[in-house]
Amino acid sequence: MKEETLSYEDFKSDLSSKYIGRNVYYFDSIDSTNTKAKKLASKGVSEGTVVISEEQTAGRGRLGRSWISPKHKGLWMSIILRPNIDPINAVKITQIVAAAIHRSINKLGIKSLIKWPNDIVLNNKKVCGILTEMSAELNRISYLVIGIGINVNLDEDEIPNDIRSIATSLKIESKNAIDRKGLLCSILDNFEILYDEFLEDCNMDTTLNICRENSAILGKEIQVIKKDSCLCAKAIDITNDGRLLVEYKDGSKEYLISEEVSVRGLMGYI
Ligand code: BT5
């Protein structure tokens, strides 16, 4: 059977967006869509340009970690953005992307949760990771590259042993093969709606509602992992500017920004 592919020709008629995903660089195989997107962004490609590949040979996570991306099994893509906002607000865009992905997965009848700041989880396992990279001057973003990795149709044996306890796919959890093209278009469309809402008047209400109502960590005991420490805390709220408010055992509170920390569940997932 011929594999369904994700070139622009393949999905353009199903896409409703105006500019997100209307300029597409499509690859059968590439090292990392984020690496390619950064090169394209520095050459000046337009906002909303998407780099997508059927597989990545050197997919990247945060802090130099790797991201497995087998051929035809997932959505491995990067969106190039040029928002006219202070670099400190870039974390908000990650939340907007997470909300859009959550909405699209939900539309499939699959109940995912958002694990602040950059994961979507199902059954306490990671099904999607987001990698936001930025080029900026002091108070102006030159470009943002939002890398999105979603495990769509991976079977259990396609997930390496060492991450099988923390990673899953939409197919494994729903027991159905998922239409990657439909999911791709839905994510690009949903993202444009929420992103435009934000650009218009910095309104993140819809995004914040989605992130709060479907949070994997709010109200729960979590671990805040920093460079040299790991502290237990309770996740209290996601603030209007996308930060996570936590309360430590001694009663002190802290607002976390995604770049500074990772947050892990005590129950063993990611
Ligand atoms: C992330 O990093 O979750 C961000 C992943 C972003 C991937 C996309 S794919 C398109 C674009 N191009 C790229 O090169 N990257 C982006 P982090 O939170 O650091 O999680 C990485 C960790 O997740 C690894 O150390 C593994 O433990 C685990 N992992 C690796 N591959 C995975 C997968 N396919 N599914 C679930 N977990 C995975």
CSV table of C-alpha atoms and ligand atoms in Angstrom, one decimal:
chain,number,residue,atom,x,y,z
A,1,MET,CA,0.0,0.0,0.0
A,2,LYS,CA,1.3,3.5,-0.9
A,3,GLU,CA,2.0,5.6,2.2
A,4,GLU,CA,-0.1,8.7,2.6
A,5,THR,CA,2.3,11.7,2.1
A,6,LEU,CA,2.2,15.3,3.4
A,7,SER,CA,3.4,17.5,0.6
A,8,TYR,CA,1.5,20.8,0.1
A,9,GLU,CA,-0.2,19.4,-3.0
A,10,ASP,CA,-1.5,16.5,-0.8
A,11,PHE,CA,-3.1,18.7,1.9
A,12,LYS,CA,-3.8,22.2,0.4
A,13,SER,CA,-7.4,21.5,-0.5
A,14,ASP,CA,-8.2,20.5,3.1
A,15,LEU,CA,-6.6,23.6,4.7
A,16,SER,CA,-8.7,26.6,5.6
A,17,SER,CA,-5.9,28.9,7.0
A,18,LYS,CA,-4.9,32.1,5.3
A,19,TYR,CA,-1.1,32.1,5.9
A,20,ILE,CA,-0.1,29.4,8.4
A,21,GLY,CA,1.0,26.5,6.2
A,22,ARG,CA,0.5,28.3,2.9
A,23,ASN,CA,4.2,28.2,2.1
A,24,VAL,CA,5.5,24.7,2.6
A,25,TYR,CA,9.0,23.1,2.4
A,26,TYR,CA,8.4,19.4,2.2
A,27,PHE,CA,11.0,16.7,2.6
A,28,ASP,CA,11.0,12.9,2.4
A,29,SER,CA,13.9,12.9,4.9
A,30,ILE,CA,15.8,15.6,6.7
A,31,ASP,CA,18.1,15.9,9.8
A,32,SER,CA,15.8,18.3,11.7
A,33,THR,CA,12.9,20.4,10.5
A,34,ASN,CA,13.8,23.0,13.2
A,35,THR,CA,17.4,23.3,11.9
A,36,LYS,CA,16.1,23.7,8.3
A,37,ALA,CA,13.5,26.2,9.4
A,38,LYS,CA,16.1,28.4,11.2
A,39,LYS,CA,18.2,28.5,8.1
A,40,LEU,CA,15.1,29.5,6.0
A,41,ALA,CA,14.0,32.1,8.6
A,42,SER,CA,17.4,33.8,8.6
A,43,LYS,CA,17.1,34.1,4.8
A,44,GLY,CA,13.8,35.9,5.2
A,45,VAL,CA,11.0,33.4,4.4
A,46,SER,CA,7.5,34.7,5.2
A,47,GLU,CA,5.6,34.2,8.5
A,48,GLY,CA,3.6,31.0,8.6
A,49,THR,CA,6.0,29.1,6.4
A,50,VAL,CA,6.0,25.4,7.4
A,51,VAL,CA,8.9,22.9,7.1
A,52,ILE,CA,7.6,19.3,7.2
A,53,SER,CA,9.4,16.0,6.7
A,54,GLU,CA,8.3,12.3,6.6
A,55,GLU,CA,11.2,11.4,8.8
A,56,GLN,CA,14.0,13.1,10.8
A,57,THR,CA,17.4,11.6,11.1
A,58,ALA,CA,18.5,13.9,13.9
A,59,GLY,CA,15.3,15.3,15.4
A,60,ARG,CA,16.0,17.5,18.4
A,61,GLY,CA,14.4,17.9,21.8
A,62,ARG,CA,15.3,20.5,24.4
A,63,LEU,CA,18.7,20.9,26.0
A,64,GLY,CA,20.4,18.8,23.3
A,65,ARG,CA,18.1,15.8,23.8
A,66,SER,CA,17.0,13.8,20.7
A,67,TRP,CA,13.6,13.2,19.2
A,68,ILE,CA,12.8,9.9,17.4
A,69,SER,CA,10.9,10.5,14.2
A,70,PRO,CA,10.3,7.4,12.1
A,71,LYS,CA,9.2,7.6,8.5
A,72,HIS,CA,5.5,8.3,7.7
A,73,LYS,CA,4.5,7.7,11.4
A,74,GLY,CA,4.2,11.1,12.8
A,75,LEU,CA,3.9,14.8,12.2
A,76,TRP,CA,7.4,16.3,12.3
A,77,MET,CA,7.2,19.9,11.4
A,78,SER,CA,8.3,23.5,12.2
A,79,ILE,CA,6.4,26.7,11.8
A,80,ILE,CA,8.2,30.0,11.2
A,81,LEU,CA,6.7,33.1,12.9
A,82,ARG,CA,7.7,36.7,13.1
A,83,PRO,CA,5.5,38.2,15.9
A,84,ASN,CA,6.2,41.8,16.8
A,85,ILE,CA,6.4,41.1,20.5
A,86,ASP,CA,9.0,41.3,23.3
A,87,PRO,CA,11.2,38.1,23.4
A,88,ILE,CA,10.1,37.6,27.0
A,89,ASN,CA,6.6,36.8,25.6
A,90,ALA,CA,7.8,34.0,23.4
A,91,VAL,CA,6.7,31.4,26.0
A,92,LYS,CA,3.1,32.5,25.3
A,93,ILE,CA,3.4,31.2,21.7
A,94,THR,CA,4.4,27.7,22.9
A,95,GLN,CA,1.1,27.7,25.0
A,96,ILE,CA,-0.9,28.8,21.9
A,97,VAL,CA,0.6,25.9,19.9
A,98,ALA,CA,-0.1,23.4,22.7
A,99,ALA,CA,-3.7,24.6,22.9
A,100,ALA,CA,-4.2,24.3,19.1
A,101,ILE,CA,-2.7,20.8,19.1
A,102,HIS,CA,-4.9,19.8,22.1
A,103,ARG,CA,-8.0,21.1,20.3
A,104,SER,CA,-7.2,19.1,17.2
A,105,ILE,CA,-6.4,15.9,19.0
A,106,ASN,CA,-9.7,16.3,21.0
A,107,LYS,CA,-11.6,16.6,17.8
A,108,LEU,CA,-10.5,13.1,17.0
A,109,GLY,CA,-12.3,12.0,20.2
A,110,ILE,CA,-9.0,11.4,22.0
A,111,LYS,CA,-8.8,13.0,25.5
A,112,SER,CA,-5.2,14.4,25.8
A,113,LEU,CA,-3.8,16.7,28.5
A,114,ILE,CA,-1.4,19.5,28.3
A,115,LYS,CA,1.7,19.2,30.4
A,116,TRP,CA,3.1,22.7,30.8
A,117,PRO,CA,5.2,24.0,29.1
A,118,ASN,CA,5.7,22.0,26.0
A,119,ASP,CA,4.2,18.5,26.1
A,120,ILE,CA,0.9,16.8,25.3
A,121,VAL,CA,0.3,13.6,27.2
A,122,LEU,CA,-2.1,10.7,26.9
A,123,ASN,CA,-2.4,8.1,29.7
A,124,ASN,CA,0.6,9.8,31.5
A,125,LYS,CA,2.8,9.3,28.5
A,126,LYS,CA,4.2,11.8,26.0
A,127,VAL,CA,2.5,11.9,22.6
A,128,CYS,CA,3.7,15.3,21.5
A,129,GLY,CA,6.6,17.6,22.2
A,130,ILE,CA,7.1,21.2,21.2
A,131,LEU,CA,10.5,22.9,20.7
A,132,THR,CA,10.4,26.7,20.5
A,133,GLU,CA,13.6,28.3,19.2
A,134,MET,CA,14.2,32.0,18.8
A,135,SER,CA,16.4,34.6,17.2
A,136,ALA,CA,16.1,37.9,18.9
A,137,GLU,CA,17.6,41.3,19.7
A,138,LEU,CA,17.2,42.8,23.1
A,139,ASN,CA,13.6,43.7,22.8
A,140,ARG,CA,12.5,42.4,19.4
A,141,ILE,CA,12.0,38.9,18.0
A,142,SER,CA,13.6,38.4,14.6
A,143,TYR,CA,12.0,35.0,14.2
A,144,LEU,CA,10.5,32.1,16.1
A,145,VAL,CA,10.7,28.5,15.0
A,146,ILE,CA,8.1,26.3,16.6
A,147,GLY,CA,9.0,22.6,16.2
A,148,ILE,CA,6.2,20.2,16.7
A,149,GLY,CA,6.6,16.4,17.0
A,150,ILE,CA,3.5,14.3,17.3
A,151,ASN,CA,3.6,10.5,17.5
A,152,VAL,CA,0.6,9.7,15.3
A,153,ASN,CA,0.7,6.1,13.9
A,154,LEU,CA,3.7,4.6,15.6
A,155,ASP,CA,3.1,1.1,16.9
A,156,GLU,CA,4.5,-0.1,20.2
A,157,ASP,CA,7.5,-1.7,18.7
A,158,GLU,CA,8.4,1.4,16.8
A,159,ILE,CA,9.1,3.2,20.1
A,160,PRO,CA,12.6,2.5,21.4
A,161,ASN,CA,12.8,0.4,24.6
A,162,ASP,CA,14.4,3.1,26.6
A,163,ILE,CA,11.4,5.5,26.2
A,164,ARG,CA,8.6,3.0,26.0
A,165,SER,CA,7.4,3.7,29.5
A,166,ILE,CA,7.2,7.5,28.9
A,167,ALA,CA,6.2,7.7,25.2
A,168,THR,CA,3.0,6.7,23.3
A,169,SER,CA,1.2,7.5,20.0
A,170,LEU,CA,-2.3,8.4,19.1
A,171,LYS,CA,-2.7,5.1,17.4
A,172,ILE,CA,-1.6,3.1,20.4
A,173,GLU,CA,-3.9,4.9,22.7
A,174,SER,CA,-7.0,5.1,20.4
A,175,LYS,CA,-6.3,1.7,18.8
A,176,ASN,CA,-7.0,3.3,15.4
A,177,ALA,CA,-4.8,4.5,12.6
A,178,ILE,CA,-5.1,8.3,12.4
A,179,ASP,CA,-5.4,10.4,9.2
A,180,ARG,CA,-2.2,12.4,9.4
A,181,LYS,CA,-3.3,14.9,6.7
A,182,GLY,CA,-6.6,15.7,8.5
A,183,LEU,CA,-4.7,16.2,11.8
A,184,LEU,CA,-2.1,18.4,10.2
A,185,CYS,CA,-4.7,20.7,8.6
A,186,SER,CA,-6.7,20.9,11.8
A,187,ILE,CA,-3.6,21.9,13.8
A,188,LEU,CA,-2.5,24.6,11.3
A,189,ASP,CA,-6.1,26.0,11.1
A,190,ASN,CA,-6.6,26.0,14.9
A,191,PHE,CA,-3.2,27.5,15.5
A,192,GLU,CA,-3.9,30.4,13.1
A,193,ILE,CA,-7.2,31.2,14.9
A,194,LEU,CA,-5.6,31.3,18.3
A,195,TYR,CA,-2.4,33.1,17.1
A,196,ASP,CA,-4.4,35.8,15.3
A,197,GLU,CA,-6.5,36.3,18.4
A,198,PHE,CA,-3.3,36.9,20.3
A,199,LEU,CA,-1.7,39.2,17.7
A,200,GLU,CA,-4.8,41.3,17.5
A,201,ASP,CA,-4.9,42.5,21.1
A,202,CYS,CA,-2.6,40.2,23.0
A,203,ASN,CA,-5.7,38.2,23.9
A,204,MET,CA,-4.9,34.7,25.1
A,205,ASP,CA,-8.2,33.9,26.9
A,206,THR,CA,-9.1,31.0,24.7
A,207,THR,CA,-5.6,29.5,24.9
A,208,LEU,CA,-5.4,29.9,28.6
A,209,ASN,CA,-8.8,28.3,29.2
A,210,ILE,CA,-7.7,25.3,27.1
A,211,CYS,CA,-4.4,25.0,28.9
A,212,ARG,CA,-5.9,25.4,32.4
A,213,GLU,CA,-8.9,23.2,31.8
A,214,ASN,CA,-6.9,20.4,30.3
A,215,SER,CA,-3.7,20.6,32.3
A,216,ALA,CA,-1.9,17.4,33.3
A,217,ILE,CA,-0.3,19.1,36.3
A,218,LEU,CA,-2.5,21.9,37.8
A,219,GLY,CA,-3.5,21.1,41.4
A,220,LYS,CA,-0.9,18.2,41.5
A,221,GLU,CA,2.3,17.6,43.3
A,222,ILE,CA,5.2,18.0,40.8
A,223,GLN,CA,8.9,18.2,40.8
A,224,VAL,CA,10.6,21.4,39.7
A,225,ILE,CA,13.9,20.4,38.2
A,226,LYS,CA,16.6,23.0,37.8
A,227,LYS,CA,20.3,22.8,36.9
A,228,ASP,CA,21.4,22.0,40.4
A,229,SER,CA,18.3,21.2,42.3
A,230,CYS,CA,15.0,19.2,42.3
A,231,LEU,CA,12.3,20.4,44.5
A,232,CYS,CA,8.8,19.2,45.3
A,233,ALA,CA,6.0,21.7,44.7
A,234,LYS,CA,2.3,22.1,44.0
A,235,ALA,CA,1.3,23.4,40.6
A,236,ILE,CA,-1.1,26.2,41.4
A,237,ASP,CA,-1.9,28.1,38.2
A,238,ILE,CA,-0.9,29.1,34.7
A,239,THR,CA,-0.7,32.9,34.8
A,240,ASN,CA,-2.2,35.2,32.2
A,241,ASP,CA,1.3,35.6,30.7
A,242,GLY,CA,1.8,31.8,30.3
A,243,ARG,CA,4.1,31.2,33.4
A,244,LEU,CA,3.5,28.4,35.9
A,245,LEU,CA,2.9,29.4,39.5
A,246,VAL,CA,4.1,26.8,42.0
A,247,GLU,CA,4.1,26.6,45.7
A,248,TYR,CA,6.9,24.9,47.6
A,249,LYS,CA,6.6,22.9,50.8
A,250,ASP,CA,7.8,25.8,52.9
A,251,GLY,CA,5.0,28.0,51.5
A,252,SER,CA,7.1,30.1,49.2
A,253,LYS,CA,5.9,30.6,45.7
A,254,GLU,CA,7.6,31.0,42.3
A,255,TYR,CA,6.6,31.8,38.8
A,256,LEU,CA,8.4,29.5,36.4
A,257,ILE,CA,9.3,30.3,32.8
A,258,SER,CA,9.6,27.4,30.4
A,259,GLU,CA,13.3,28.0,29.5
A,260,GLU,CA,14.4,27.7,33.1
A,261,VAL,CA,13.0,24.5,34.3
A,262,SER,CA,11.4,21.2,33.5
A,263,VAL,CA,8.5,19.9,35.4
A,264,ARG,CA,8.1,16.2,36.1
A,265,GLY,CA,5.2,14.3,37.5
A,266,LEU,CA,5.8,12.3,40.6
A,267,MET,CA,4.0,9.3,39.3
A,268,GLY,CA,6.8,8.5,36.9
A,269,TYR,CA,5.9,10.1,33.6
A,270,ILE,CA,8.3,12.3,31.8
B,1,BT5,C1,10.6,18.0,23.3
B,1,BT5,O1,11.8,17.9,23.9
B,1,BT5,O2,9.6,17.4,23.7
B,1,BT5,C2,10.6,18.7,22.0
B,1,BT5,C3,10.5,17.8,20.8
B,1,BT5,C4,10.3,18.5,19.5
B,1,BT5,C5,10.4,17.6,18.3
B,1,BT5,C6,10.1,18.4,17.1
B,1,BT5,S1,9.9,17.3,15.7
B,1,BT5,C7,9.9,18.6,14.6
B,1,BT5,C8,11.0,19.6,15.1
B,1,BT5,N1,12.3,19.4,14.6
B,1,BT5,C9,13.1,19.0,15.6
B,1,BT5,O3,14.3,18.6,15.4
B,1,BT5,N2,12.5,19.0,16.7
B,1,BT5,C10,11.1,19.4,16.6
B,1,BT5,P1,12.1,17.4,25.4
B,1,BT5,O4,11.1,17.9,26.3
B,1,BT5,O5,13.6,17.7,25.6
B,1,BT5,O6,11.9,15.8,25.2
B,1,BT5,C11,12.9,15.0,24.6
B,1,BT5,C12,12.8,13.6,25.4
B,1,BT5,O7,11.6,13.0,25.0
B,1,BT5,C13,14.0,12.7,24.9
B,1,BT5,O8,15.1,12.8,25.8
B,1,BT5,C14,13.3,11.3,25.1
B,1,BT5,O9,13.3,10.9,26.5
B,1,BT5,C15,11.8,11.6,24.8
B,1,BT5,N3,11.5,11.3,23.4
B,1,BT5,C16,12.3,11.2,22.3
B,1,BT5,N4,11.6,11.0,21.2
B,1,BT5,C17,10.3,10.9,21.6
B,1,BT5,C18,9.1,10.7,20.9
B,1,BT5,N5,9.0,10.5,19.5
B,1,BT5,N6,8.0,10.6,21.6
B,1,BT5,C19,8.0,10.8,23.0
B,1,BT5,N7,9.1,11.0,23.6
B,1,BT5,C20,10.3,11.1,23.0
